[in-house]
Coordinates of C-alpha atoms and ligand atoms in Angstrom, one line a residue:
M106 CA 0.2 0.1 0.2
M107 CA 1.3 3.0 -1.1
D108 CA 2.1 5.7 2.0
M109 CA 2.4 9.7 1.8
T110 CA 4.9 9.7 4.3
G111 CA 3.1 11.9 6.1
Q112 CA 3.0 14.7 3.4
P113 CA -0.1 15.4 2.2
I114 CA -0.7 15.5 -1.6
V115 CA -3.3 17.1 -3.7
M116 CA -3.2 15.7 -7.4
A117 CA -5.3 17.6 -10.2
L118 CA -6.8 15.4 -12.9
T119 CA -8.2 16.6 -16.3
K120 CA -11.8 15.5 -16.3
G121 CA -13.3 14.2 -19.9
R122 CA -11.6 11.8 -21.7
I123 CA -8.2 12.0 -20.1
L124 CA -9.8 11.4 -16.7
E125 CA -11.5 7.7 -18.2
E126 CA -7.8 6.8 -19.6
V127 CA -6.0 8.1 -15.9
M128 CA -8.0 6.2 -13.6
P129 CA -7.6 2.9 -14.7
L130 CA -4.0 3.6 -14.7
L131 CA -4.2 4.9 -11.1
A132 CA -6.3 1.9 -10.1
E133 CA -2.9 -0.1 -11.5
T134 CA -1.3 1.6 -8.9
G135 CA -3.9 1.0 -6.0
I136 CA -4.8 4.1 -5.9
H137 CA -9.0 4.6 -5.8
L138 CA -11.2 7.4 -4.9
L139 CA -13.4 6.5 -1.9
E140 CA -16.5 8.1 -4.1
D141 CA -17.7 7.3 -7.4
H142 CA -16.7 10.6 -9.5
K143 CA -19.2 10.1 -12.2
K144 CA -21.9 9.9 -9.7
S145 CA -21.1 12.8 -7.9
R146 CA -21.1 16.9 -8.1
K147 CA -17.7 16.9 -6.1
L148 CA -14.7 18.7 -7.6
I149 CA -12.0 17.0 -5.1
F150 CA -12.3 13.5 -3.9
D151 CA -10.2 11.5 -0.8
T152 CA -8.6 8.3 -2.0
N153 CA -7.9 5.4 -0.1
V154 CA -4.1 6.1 0.1
A155 CA -4.3 8.5 3.6
G156 CA -3.1 12.0 2.7
L157 CA -4.3 11.8 -0.9
R158 CA -6.4 13.7 -2.6
I159 CA -7.7 14.4 -5.9
M160 CA -9.4 17.2 -7.8
I161 CA -10.9 17.1 -11.0
V162 CA -10.8 20.1 -13.0
R163 CA -10.7 21.3 -17.0
G164 CA -7.3 20.8 -18.6
S165 CA -6.9 24.1 -18.8
D166 CA -7.0 24.9 -15.5
V167 CA -4.4 22.0 -14.2
P168 CA -1.1 24.3 -15.2
T169 CA -2.3 26.9 -13.0
Y170 CA -3.5 24.9 -9.8
V171 CA 0.2 23.2 -10.3
E172 CA 2.1 26.2 -10.7
F173 CA 0.9 28.0 -7.8
G174 CA 1.0 25.0 -6.0
S175 CA -2.7 24.5 -4.9
A176 CA -2.2 21.1 -6.5
D177 CA 1.4 19.4 -5.9
I178 CA 1.1 17.1 -9.2
G179 CA -1.3 17.2 -12.3
V180 CA -2.1 15.2 -15.1
V181 CA -2.8 16.9 -18.5
G182 CA -2.3 17.3 -22.2
K183 CA 0.8 18.4 -23.8
D184 CA -1.0 20.7 -25.8
L185 CA -2.5 22.7 -23.2
L186 CA 1.5 22.3 -21.6
M187 CA 2.7 24.0 -24.6
E188 CA 0.0 26.1 -25.0
Y189 CA 0.5 27.6 -21.0
G190 CA 4.3 27.9 -21.2
E191 CA 6.3 24.4 -20.2
D192 CA 8.8 26.2 -17.7
A193 CA 6.4 26.8 -14.5
F194 CA 6.6 23.3 -13.1
Y195 CA 8.4 20.0 -13.6
E196 CA 7.2 17.4 -16.2
P197 CA 8.9 14.2 -15.3
L198 CA 6.6 11.5 -16.7
D199 CA 4.8 10.6 -19.9
L200 CA 1.5 8.8 -19.1
G201 CA 1.5 7.4 -23.1
I202 CA -2.7 7.9 -22.7
A203 CA -5.0 10.1 -24.7
R204 CA -2.4 10.2 -27.5
C205 CA -3.4 12.5 -30.5
R206 CA -1.4 15.4 -32.9
L207 CA -2.2 19.1 -33.1
M208 CA -2.7 19.5 -36.5
T209 CA -3.2 22.5 -38.9
A210 CA -6.0 21.8 -41.4
A211 CA -7.8 23.7 -44.2
P212 CA -11.1 22.9 -46.6
V213 CA -10.5 19.9 -48.6
G214 CA -8.8 21.0 -51.6
A215 CA -8.7 24.7 -51.1
P216 CA -6.0 26.5 -52.6
A217 CA -3.3 28.2 -50.4
P218 CA -4.0 31.3 -49.2
R219 CA -2.6 34.8 -50.7
G220 CA -1.4 37.2 -48.5
R221 CA -2.1 37.0 -44.6
V222 CA -3.4 33.5 -43.2
K223 CA -6.3 33.7 -41.2
V224 CA -5.9 30.7 -38.4
A225 CA -8.9 29.8 -35.8
S226 CA -7.5 28.1 -32.7
K227 CA -7.8 27.4 -29.0
F228 CA -4.0 27.6 -29.2
V229 CA -3.1 30.8 -29.9
N230 CA 0.3 30.5 -28.4
I231 CA 1.4 27.3 -30.2
A232 CA -0.2 28.7 -33.4
R233 CA 1.9 31.9 -33.1
R234 CA 4.7 30.2 -32.5
Y235 CA 4.6 27.6 -35.2
F236 CA 3.6 30.2 -38.0
A237 CA 6.4 32.6 -37.0
E238 CA 8.7 29.9 -36.6
Q239 CA 7.7 28.7 -40.3
G240 CA 7.9 32.5 -41.6
L241 CA 4.3 33.0 -42.3
Q242 CA 2.0 35.9 -41.9
T243 CA -1.0 34.9 -40.2
D244 CA -3.7 36.4 -38.0
I245 CA -4.4 34.1 -34.9
I246 CA -8.1 34.2 -34.0
K247 CA -9.0 32.5 -30.4
L248 CA -12.2 30.5 -30.4
N249 CA -13.0 28.3 -27.5
G250 CA -14.4 25.1 -29.1
A251 CA -16.1 24.2 -32.5
L252 CA -13.0 25.3 -34.4
E253 CA -14.1 23.5 -37.3
L254 CA -16.7 25.6 -38.5
A255 CA -14.6 28.5 -38.4
P256 CA -13.5 28.0 -42.1
S257 CA -16.7 27.1 -43.5
M258 CA -18.2 30.2 -41.7
G259 CA -15.6 32.5 -43.7
L260 CA -13.7 33.5 -40.2
A261 CA -10.7 31.5 -41.1
D262 CA -8.6 30.0 -43.9
W263 CA -7.2 27.2 -41.1
I264 CA -7.6 26.0 -38.1
V265 CA -5.1 24.7 -35.7
D266 CA -6.5 21.7 -33.6
I267 CA -6.1 18.0 -32.0
V268 CA -6.7 15.3 -34.3
D269 CA -7.5 12.1 -33.2
S270 CA -9.8 10.0 -35.5
G271 CA -9.8 12.4 -37.9
N272 CA -13.5 12.0 -38.0
T273 CA -14.4 15.8 -36.9
L274 CA -12.3 16.9 -39.7
R275 CA -13.5 14.8 -41.9
A276 CA -17.3 15.5 -41.1
N277 CA -17.1 19.2 -41.2
G278 CA -15.4 19.3 -44.6
L279 CA -11.8 19.6 -43.6
E280 CA -8.4 17.7 -44.1
P281 CA -5.4 17.8 -41.9
L282 CA -2.2 19.6 -43.3
Q283 CA 0.9 19.6 -40.9
T284 CA 1.6 18.0 -37.6
I285 CA 2.6 20.5 -35.3
A286 CA 3.2 18.1 -32.1
H287 CA 2.6 14.6 -31.2
I288 CA 0.3 15.0 -28.1
S289 CA -0.2 12.2 -24.7
S290 CA -1.0 13.0 -21.0
R291 CA 1.5 14.3 -19.0
V292 CA 2.3 14.3 -15.2
I293 CA 3.4 17.7 -13.9
V294 CA 4.7 18.6 -10.5
N295 CA 5.1 21.8 -8.5
K296 CA 8.8 22.9 -8.4
A297 CA 8.5 23.7 -4.5
S298 CA 6.4 20.1 -4.0
M299 CA 9.3 18.4 -5.8
K300 CA 11.7 19.8 -2.9
M301 CA 9.7 20.2 0.6
K302 CA 7.4 17.1 -0.4
H303 CA 9.9 15.1 -2.3
N304 CA 9.4 11.5 -0.5
A305 CA 5.9 11.5 -1.4
V306 CA 6.0 13.0 -4.9
S307 CA 8.9 10.4 -6.0
G308 CA 7.3 7.4 -4.5
L309 CA 4.1 8.6 -6.4
L310 CA 6.0 9.2 -9.6
K311 CA 7.5 5.5 -9.3
E312 CA 4.5 4.0 -9.3
L313 CA 3.3 6.0 -11.8
G314 CA 6.1 5.2 -14.0
D315 CA 6.0 1.5 -13.2
V316 CA 2.9 1.3 -14.4
V317 CA 3.9 3.0 -17.5
V318 CA 6.9 0.7 -18.5
N319 CA 5.0 -2.3 -17.6
R320 CA 2.0 -1.3 -20.0
S321 CA 4.7 -0.7 -22.9
E322 CA 6.5 -4.0 -22.2
S323 CA 3.2 -5.9 -22.0
R324 CA 2.4 -4.1 -25.7
V325 CA 5.9 -5.9 -27.2
P326 CA 5.3 -9.2 -28.6
I327 CA 6.5 -11.9 -27.3
S328 CA 8.4 -14.3 -29.9
Ligands
PRP298 C1 -11.0 17.3 -29.7 C2 -10.9 18.2 -31.0 C3 -11.8 17.8 -32.5 C4 -12.1 16.5 -31.7 C5 -11.0 15.2 -32.7 O1 -12.4 18.0 -28.9 O2 -11.2 19.7 -30.7 O3 -12.7 18.8 -32.2 O4 -11.2 16.1 -30.5 O5 -11.2 14.3 -32.3 P1 -11.3 13.2 -34.1 O6 -10.1 13.2 -34.9 O7 -11.2 11.8 -33.2 O8 -12.5 13.5 -34.3 P2 -12.6 17.3 -27.9 O9 -13.9 16.0 -28.2 O10 -11.6 16.6 -27.1 O11 -13.5 18.2 -27.1 P3 -13.1 19.7 -27.4 O12 -13.6 20.5 -28.1 O13 -13.5 20.4 -25.8 O14 -11.4 19.8 -27.3

């Protein structure tokens, strides 16, 4: 049984698809919420591990809670970390779950836009950096969701969005162009917690890391 060695730890998890993949991974380390999060409106839960509490928030808020130390540890997509700025915390572990790609996309068969390209995205910092590196003149337009509508509604030439199966792009007459980054869920740690709560944090990281290694080994075919 894991032991927080007297150092209380708060872990911030991203709700939604990542959460559904993180819960089984936590279960493999022996960590369970004391209540079913699907049946509760609570946002913070006790666990069977003394001293370990788990909060469930929007992915874009996980880096904020961890940077400022309200949470010691977080699990969040690499896309949101790249957007937030990656110097604010440590990122010791790639959980290898919720894999997808961050891509540019445009209407199927559309000619390359002339002059400045209008790009709609939730990921405005990533988009700005990426197109600057490409030496492309762009106007970046911030949207909070349903990006795939922007080109057909005349708001943007391109979008920058998460692509998993590609179904959302296809259903909206779009095609992927370039891959900006391969995305998966990462564990982040508050910088002070890494020092002040070293035993508890490193114990938890070791357990999670072991599960990741076991899972990747069990995927290798035995000849
Ligand atoms: C993401 C993304 C796309 C969709 C892509 O949204 O913004 O809309 O998934 O997946 P697909 O390639 O398998 O169709 P998500 O469902 O994560 O919700 P969000 O809009 O809140 O990001």
